[in-house]
C-alpha atoms as one frame of an Amber mdcrd trajectory, in Angstrom:
protein
  95.451  46.711  71.267  98.189  45.087  69.190  98.147  47.966  66.731  98.664
  50.454  69.546 101.592  48.437  70.788 103.140  48.379  67.319 102.780  52.115
  66.975 104.858  52.509  70.108 107.730  50.943  68.199 108.858  48.886  71.190
 109.062  45.100  71.211 109.379  45.176  74.982 106.171  47.199  75.305 104.444
  44.735  73.004 105.481  41.743  75.090 104.458  43.531  78.316 101.098  44.382
  76.797 100.478  40.756  75.816 101.472  39.585  79.322  99.072  41.982  81.035
  96.242  41.255  78.612  96.728  37.530  79.097  96.691  37.990  82.844  93.700
  40.315  83.022  91.727  41.362  79.911  91.245  45.073  80.056  90.058  47.870
  77.832  92.779  50.324  76.947  91.301  53.167  78.954  93.149  55.952  80.792
  93.414  55.399  84.543  92.229  58.452  86.438  94.774  59.697  88.962  97.642
  57.586  87.546 100.502  58.322  85.177 103.327  56.299  83.697 107.004  56.918
  84.441 107.101  59.646  81.786 104.138  61.406  83.444 101.767  60.517  80.625
  98.292  59.154  81.539  98.524  55.515  82.560  96.449  53.081  80.510  94.569
  50.048  81.791  95.920  46.779  80.423  99.304  48.307  79.641 100.293  49.585
  83.072 100.090  47.720  86.359  99.397  44.052  87.087 101.489  41.199  88.424
 104.338  41.801  85.991 104.870  45.300  87.385 104.544  43.999  90.955 107.127
  41.273  90.308 109.844  43.883  89.752 108.931  45.468  93.091 109.074  42.119
  94.913 112.528  41.395  93.498 113.756  44.860  94.492 112.441  44.470  98.049
 114.288  41.157  98.479 117.551  42.837  97.440 116.938  45.929  99.581 116.141
  43.896 102.692 119.266  41.816 102.119 121.372  44.997 101.964 119.771  46.381
 105.130 119.691  43.284 107.358 123.083  41.975 106.247 124.654  44.662 108.401
 121.934  45.394 110.946 121.744  41.789 112.140 125.462  41.684 112.958 126.168
  45.389 113.496 126.644  45.137 117.261 129.728  42.975 116.665 131.241  45.527
 114.290 130.646  48.390 116.727 132.244  46.533 119.656 135.091  44.695 117.932
 136.229  47.308 115.426 134.818  50.629 116.654 135.489  49.719 120.309 132.147
  50.762 121.794 131.061  49.037 124.992 128.519  46.204 124.554 125.714  48.223
 126.149 126.429  51.317 124.054 126.712  49.241 120.908 123.381  47.522 121.634
 121.670  50.880 122.155 123.184  52.215 118.929 121.844  49.265 116.953 118.404
  49.667 118.521 118.409  53.382 117.717 119.594  52.713 114.174 116.903  50.086
 113.508 114.162  52.116 115.154 115.107  55.273 113.273 115.132  53.450 109.935
 111.613  52.117 110.455 110.302  55.411 111.846 111.583  57.251 108.781 109.191
  55.140 106.711 106.549  57.644 107.846 108.581  60.420 106.221 108.915  58.422
 103.017 105.189  57.730 102.941 104.334  61.350 103.670 106.561  62.656 100.851
 105.149  60.075  98.420 101.592  61.175  99.217 102.289  64.893  99.266 104.974
  66.060  96.845 106.707  63.203  95.039 105.564  59.861  93.694 106.369  56.454
  95.171 108.462  55.876  92.035 110.609  58.969  92.680 110.882  58.359  96.433
 112.280  54.875  95.847 114.963  56.114  93.447 115.964  58.971  95.766 115.999
  56.706  98.831 117.974  53.932  97.133 120.589  56.491  96.090 120.813  57.782
  99.675 121.184  54.248 101.082 123.844  53.466  98.469 125.791  56.586  99.502
 125.648  55.573 103.169 126.854  52.055 102.381 129.734  53.429 100.302 130.888
  55.453 103.331 130.671  52.404 105.621 132.508  50.231 103.079 135.337  52.736
 102.703 135.717  53.024 106.468 135.830  49.244 106.846 138.410  48.939 104.047
 140.828  51.724 105.020 142.627  51.164 108.370 143.302  54.875 108.883 139.548
  55.556 108.980 139.093  53.189 111.947 140.441  53.447 115.509 143.741  51.626
 116.129 143.358  47.873 116.514 143.808  46.479 120.012 143.211  43.430 122.187
 139.786  43.743 123.794 140.688  41.216 126.507 143.549  43.297 127.928 142.167
  45.703 130.493 145.499  47.393 131.290 145.509  49.052 127.834 141.900  49.987
 127.067 140.891  50.261 123.441 140.291  53.719 122.024 136.676  54.297 121.039
 136.136  55.752 117.582 135.960  59.546 117.752 136.340  62.759 115.807 136.064
  62.635 112.039 136.012  58.832 112.077 132.937  58.827 114.303 131.298  61.412
 112.044 131.931  59.168 109.043 130.523  56.139 110.882 127.306  57.799 111.996
 126.886  59.646 108.693 127.034  56.311 106.899 124.670  54.590 109.330 122.013
  57.275 109.295 122.190  57.818 105.546 121.409  54.106 105.338 118.570  54.570
 107.860 117.154  57.488 105.846 117.327  55.484 102.636 115.770  52.398 104.203
 112.951  54.501 105.649 112.163  56.030 102.268 112.166  52.633 100.571 109.986
  50.984 103.234 107.572  53.908 103.045 107.260  53.917  99.249 107.778  50.406
  97.894 104.765  48.562  99.441 102.191  51.198  98.348 103.869  51.429  94.942
 103.369  47.702  94.492  99.793  47.727  95.798  98.861  50.550  93.403  99.571
  48.262  90.450  96.246  46.465  90.904  92.740  47.532  89.957  90.780  47.843
  93.198  87.488  48.250  91.325  87.435  44.536  90.479  87.370  41.500  92.752
  90.235  39.915  90.810  92.364  43.032  91.246  91.752  43.105  94.995  92.632
  39.405  95.284  95.885  39.954  93.403  96.670  42.902  95.634  96.240  40.647
  98.676  98.602  38.146  97.027 101.118  40.944  96.537 101.177  41.764 100.253
 101.664  38.077 101.129 104.566  37.771  98.742 105.986  41.104  99.872 106.570
  39.505 103.283 107.938  36.454 101.445 110.414  38.720  99.616 111.443  40.315
 102.906 112.188  36.824 104.207 114.197  35.873 101.112 116.454  38.868 101.645
 116.685  38.187 105.366 117.648  34.548 104.760 120.637  35.521 102.631 121.548
  38.279 105.090 121.665  36.184 108.273 123.417  33.227 106.646 125.716  33.982
 103.709 126.543  37.641 104.348 126.949  37.202 108.121 129.349  34.314 107.435
 131.301  36.529 105.029 131.544  39.296 107.647 132.705  36.923 110.370 135.206
  35.017 108.244 136.349  37.307 105.431 135.994  40.766 106.928 133.418  43.482
 107.342 134.619  45.293 104.254 133.241  42.371 102.243 129.931  42.440 104.107
 129.451  46.173 103.535 130.643  45.727  99.952 128.027  43.046  99.258 125.315
  45.311 100.649 126.548  48.211  98.528 126.552  46.150  95.340 123.150  44.662
  96.183 121.396  48.015  96.607 123.140  49.270  93.454 121.839  46.282  91.461
 118.313  46.857  92.784 118.114  50.290  91.110 118.395  49.104  87.448 116.072
  46.191  88.233 113.508  48.687  89.502 114.035  50.884  86.427 113.644  47.855
  84.171 109.990  47.703  85.155 109.379  51.422  84.538 107.318  50.903  81.382
 104.960  48.586  83.285 104.281  50.769  86.332 101.275  52.910  86.930 102.129
  55.687  89.359  99.667  57.498  91.591  99.695  61.268  91.275 100.326  63.012
  94.662  97.204  64.741  95.989  98.683  67.119  98.544  99.736  66.850 102.155
  97.561  64.421 104.150  98.778  65.958 107.402  97.504  69.355 106.276  94.056
  67.859 105.727  94.026  66.260 109.182  95.167  69.459 110.899  92.710  71.542
 108.897  89.711  69.396 109.878  90.692  69.246 113.555  91.349  73.002 113.636
  88.051  73.794 111.906  86.091  71.499 114.240  87.718  73.061 117.299  87.210
  76.614 116.072  83.576  76.052 115.093  82.867  74.416 118.447  84.168  77.480
 120.257  82.082  79.724 117.977  78.961  77.557 118.018  77.263  79.851 120.519
  76.912  82.472 117.801  73.757  82.017 115.751  75.543  83.088 112.584  77.735
  79.975 112.590  75.404  77.075 112.058  76.925  73.633 111.783  75.747  71.680
 108.779  73.260  68.974 109.674  74.071  65.299 109.659  72.016  64.806 106.500
  74.008  67.292 104.470  72.998  67.579 100.841  75.336  65.255  98.867  75.974
  67.962  96.305  77.899  69.951  98.918  80.202  66.998  99.400  81.703  67.527
  95.980  82.365  71.252  96.382  85.196  73.179  98.002  86.255  76.771  98.340
  88.446  76.499  95.247  85.980  74.436  93.228  88.446  71.555  93.465  87.666
  67.885  93.215  87.499  66.741  96.829  86.328  63.182  96.619  89.943  62.249
  97.365  89.133  58.746  98.410  87.454  57.998  95.077  85.231  55.323  96.613
  83.399  54.342  93.461  80.813  52.451  95.475  79.889  55.642  97.379  80.647
  58.764  95.330  78.279  60.974  97.385  79.179  60.702 101.052  77.406  62.147
 104.044  78.633  62.807 107.544  78.735  59.654 109.663  77.769  59.427 113.325
  81.172  58.377 114.645  83.559  61.041 115.971  80.728  63.573 115.822  83.022
  66.308 117.080  84.706  66.433 113.653  81.358  67.024 111.944  81.522  70.594
 113.229  84.323  71.215 110.741  81.677  71.432 107.979  79.798  74.745 107.957
  77.848  76.570 105.286  79.507  79.901 106.078  83.004  79.402 107.562  84.711
  82.356 109.201  87.941  81.788 107.312  88.478  80.359 103.853  91.269  78.118
 105.140  88.866  76.499 107.617  86.303  75.524 104.978  86.131  71.723 104.992
  84.120  69.311 102.894  82.292  66.171 103.939  84.840  64.035 102.123  87.732
  65.642 103.986  86.034  65.101 107.346  85.211  61.472 106.556  88.759  60.836
 105.335  90.176  62.154 108.602  87.748  59.953 110.534  89.066  56.932 108.660
  92.668  57.794 109.523  91.837  58.330 113.200  89.820  55.113 113.172  92.799
  52.961 112.159  95.184  54.436 114.743  94.020  52.101 117.585  95.028  49.107
 115.465  98.436  50.646 114.885  98.824  51.025 118.666  97.639  47.445 119.253
 100.525  45.947 117.282 103.338  47.658 119.186 103.358  45.013 121.952 103.676
  42.276 119.320 106.742  43.977 117.854 108.088  44.430 121.372 107.900  40.628
 121.746 109.784  40.195 118.481 112.512  42.606 119.609 112.954  40.929 122.996
 113.162  37.404 121.625 115.805  38.418 119.117 118.109  39.189 122.056 117.251
  36.886 124.960 116.531  33.850 122.791 119.972  34.072 121.196 121.531  34.213
 124.670 119.443  31.215 125.756 120.543  29.141 122.782 124.178  30.024 123.514
 123.868  28.041 126.783 122.398  24.985 125.005 123.589  22.298 122.631 123.619
  23.967 119.197 124.766  20.943 117.207 122.680  19.439 114.410 124.455  16.186
 113.735 128.041  17.159 112.971 127.091  20.778 112.206 127.339  23.414 114.923
 124.845  26.235 114.371 125.920  29.718 115.574 123.355  31.158 118.022 123.180
  34.343 115.939 121.762  32.273 113.066 118.666  31.359 115.081 116.493  33.889
 113.149 116.816  31.487 110.210 113.976  29.433 111.707 111.218  32.071 111.549
 112.506  33.265 108.175 112.294  29.776 106.685 108.899  29.225 108.253 107.534
  32.449 106.754 108.891  31.439 103.346 107.014  28.141 103.623 103.848  29.548
 105.152 103.330  32.499 102.775 102.646  30.378  99.644 100.599  27.892 101.698
  98.494  30.717 103.102  97.940  32.350  99.724  97.286  29.224  97.648  95.637
  26.863 100.149  94.368  28.568 103.307  92.974  31.688 101.632  91.018  29.887
  98.846  89.610  27.481 101.436  88.401  30.285 103.714  86.900  32.104 100.729
  84.832  29.046  99.899  83.964  28.516 103.546  82.863  32.091 104.267  81.682
  32.851 100.710  83.389  36.255 100.931  85.996  37.889  98.752  88.672  38.151
 101.427  88.007  34.846 103.214  89.720  36.193 106.301  89.174  39.903 106.940
  92.157  42.151 107.545  91.316  42.559 111.228  90.828  38.816 111.687  94.242
  38.272 110.167  95.909  40.824 112.438  94.072  39.334 115.440  95.344  35.862
 114.517  98.893  37.212 114.601  98.315  38.743 118.030  96.999  35.417 119.384
 100.037  33.613 117.976 102.319  36.133 119.705 100.638  35.337 123.044 101.263
  31.637 122.415 104.875  32.393 121.477 105.529  34.109 124.800 103.905  31.258
 126.721 106.056  28.732 124.865 109.138  30.889 125.518 108.398  30.892 129.261
 107.888  27.115 129.382 111.079  26.455 127.415 113.058  28.679 129.780 111.647
  26.754 132.772 112.742  23.514 131.116 116.214  24.895 130.359 116.771  26.062
 133.939 115.463  22.760 135.345 118.113  20.914 133.340 120.808  23.286 134.606
 119.615  22.877 138.217 119.447  19.070 138.087 122.970  18.872 136.688 124.340
  21.466 139.119 125.295  23.827 136.292 123.437  26.929 137.433 126.770  28.740
 137.815 128.491  27.066 134.892 129.133  28.740 131.554 129.345  25.435 129.699
 126.630  24.255 127.295 123.730  22.303 128.741 122.744  18.882 127.361 119.500
  20.218 125.892 119.041  20.983 122.217 118.551  24.554 121.098 115.679  23.364
 118.874 113.420  23.966 121.874 114.080  27.678 121.346 113.090  27.276 117.707
 109.510  26.554 118.799 108.875  30.099 119.929 110.438  31.402 116.728 107.991
  29.340 114.684 105.068  30.924 116.515 106.586  34.360 116.081 107.246  33.749
 112.394 103.581  32.882 111.912 102.524  35.927 113.936 104.775  38.163 111.856
 103.352  36.881 108.565  99.739  37.282 109.652 100.204  40.648 111.317 102.669
  42.474 109.055 100.973  41.525 105.778  97.565  42.068 107.366  98.551  45.501
 108.688  99.953  46.707 105.379  96.898  45.559 103.452  94.481  46.918 106.064
  96.131  50.340 106.287  96.446  50.597 102.501  92.886  49.590 101.635  91.158
  51.509 104.412  93.070  54.774 104.155  91.978  57.505 101.733  93.929  57.465
  98.481  95.666  60.712  99.354  97.061  59.147 102.551  97.782  55.554 101.545
 101.573  55.646 101.494 101.799  57.266 104.911  99.130  54.934 106.338 100.973
  51.858 105.045 104.118  53.183 106.728 102.334  52.781 110.089 103.298  49.094
 109.817 106.988  49.991 109.957 106.467  52.681 112.607 104.863  50.042 114.827
 107.983  47.930 114.441 110.162  50.896 115.398 108.097  51.620 118.495 108.342
  47.958 119.442 112.155  48.198 119.352 112.133  51.332 121.494 109.570  49.921
 123.932 111.592  46.742 124.407 114.536  48.670 125.840 112.253  50.736 128.066
 110.405  47.651 129.299 113.588  45.843 130.374 114.749  48.932 132.260 111.367
  49.342 133.984 111.198  45.659 134.952 114.655  45.804 136.483 113.871  49.004
 138.358 110.598  47.677 139.773 111.852  44.186 140.677 114.887  45.642 142.436
 112.507  46.775 145.203 110.929  43.323 145.668 113.781  40.896 145.006 117.395
  40.676 146.082 118.448  41.147 142.479 116.486  42.410 139.467 114.959  39.847
 137.135 117.180  40.705 134.155 120.486  41.796 135.641 123.997  40.331 135.658
 126.174  38.400 133.274 124.879  34.866 134.052 121.645  34.046 132.230 120.953
  31.169 134.634 120.543  33.711 137.435 117.953  35.651 135.476 114.224  35.220
 136.057 113.673  35.255 132.336 110.665  32.947 132.561 108.887  35.517 134.743
 109.642  38.216 132.212 108.218  36.044 129.437 105.060  35.414 131.484 104.782
  39.166 132.001 105.046  39.674 128.234 102.404  36.978 127.761 100.030  38.794
 130.134 100.701  42.159 128.494 100.062  40.601 125.090  96.790  39.148 126.369
  95.629  42.510 127.722  96.695  44.119 124.458  94.605  41.579 122.535  91.529
  42.494 124.591  92.225  46.135 123.770  92.448  45.132 120.094  89.134  43.243
 120.258  87.422  46.288 121.762  88.229  48.345 118.687  87.940  45.538 116.131
  84.374  44.666 117.171  83.327  48.288 116.662  85.162  48.980 113.447  83.218
  49.413 110.214  85.197  48.926 107.027  85.204  51.866 104.648  85.682  49.493
 101.710  83.982  46.297 100.636  85.827  43.269 102.086
């Protein structure tokens, strides 16, 4: 091994090789389906491992800092400097955040189909950098912003940004959203691919990677909602955008620095095409099943047919080494009709492996749907909880904490809990259950859903306590702070922080490990799409609640400018009930799910 490293003529490669061999002894064998950054066959022991993953974790911390530094405080910029109304600005931020997370599906799809995760990251980081440059220039140059004005003077209304200035603003924002989506869709699967899933040690290290990926997200978020937000509020938004621009620019060479260590999965074609092909073939063959000449292959199809296709291609795309010869399963039997011995059209010829891969993808969709309510809870608490804390005593000793900095609590808790979970809780459960995973992926996601139910219950009780204090002191119509510490609000954030760690890391690992190899990037992106749908659903839910309660109460539950007149506790109890029903829906599918991989 050392001789091979010397022949490469690179001291860096030699050091990397020693690091990986020390970490995980490995024969220097080519890795099927993987290449290095120069598109040469990747080699076990030289490519992949924790060293390669560490570059990805560092890059994600920087990228999340660049994204959240502006997103967390963007509503202020849009109202104060671009002169949008508060409601319009809030909707714009929600749309921006939701779009960024939804575009992770596009990034994952492109990584699976045409490009590599390595290429998608570089392209996406460049796009995000371009968007941030536009936003920075607009914040720096007064002529690119609407004229300054006094927002408190109603006789001379401020001019909302329009024309070319508005084009520049939205071009910058949605270039950032496109870049963020590509990065979120490519970086987690790129990191997970660095580990050998054929060994127990490799799978354990992959699980560690997902835990620390959430930890890295939190590190970036911590800097974003503290240091950068303070810079924006006190030094100017041009400095905040500038920091984000420099941060994403620095992340690119750091990512490239690890190039010689990466192993990169070769794209295997469009996963969506496979899904559509199987569904179309099953539907067509069902309609033609009355003809005797179109006989559907039996459930006990000869395994040799599973490895054949119309082009003689290799179709065992999932490469499940524990089960190289697959047969049609009994779930989703309708799709079994896609496999026929004599298809009418060459395009509709499907293999057993393709049908089983599509079944796996369809099988994980209910769990994707089950996490949307959780993310809806997260979105709601990031708005109402900040408003609650603004009516409370926000002093810690002599320090006054801005209500907008409240997300620091869940971020800090995740940063503490992630290492504890990985180094203490997980080894203990492995010994207790005598299994490789200790806690299965679905158990982990379910734990997060239970914690979200508890978070909403705590939020409702805290709101009852807050309003009782206001009522006893006769301050129901007063805008002044109440003599109750805002640390009560921090309780629900602690529960939500725990729920986020369990669910987000659990979702990414579950979707990645269960999905076929040709669909892993897009499947992992479901985690971000769930977050996007949670943001969108939160706005819809508030509107629906207000519309429905308007018919039963004198005023809607969540209407007006005085939070003390809201029935926020009822809304939280409603969210608690919805989360409970959602958990039962999750249990229904979880109890019936059969893992496609060893866990």
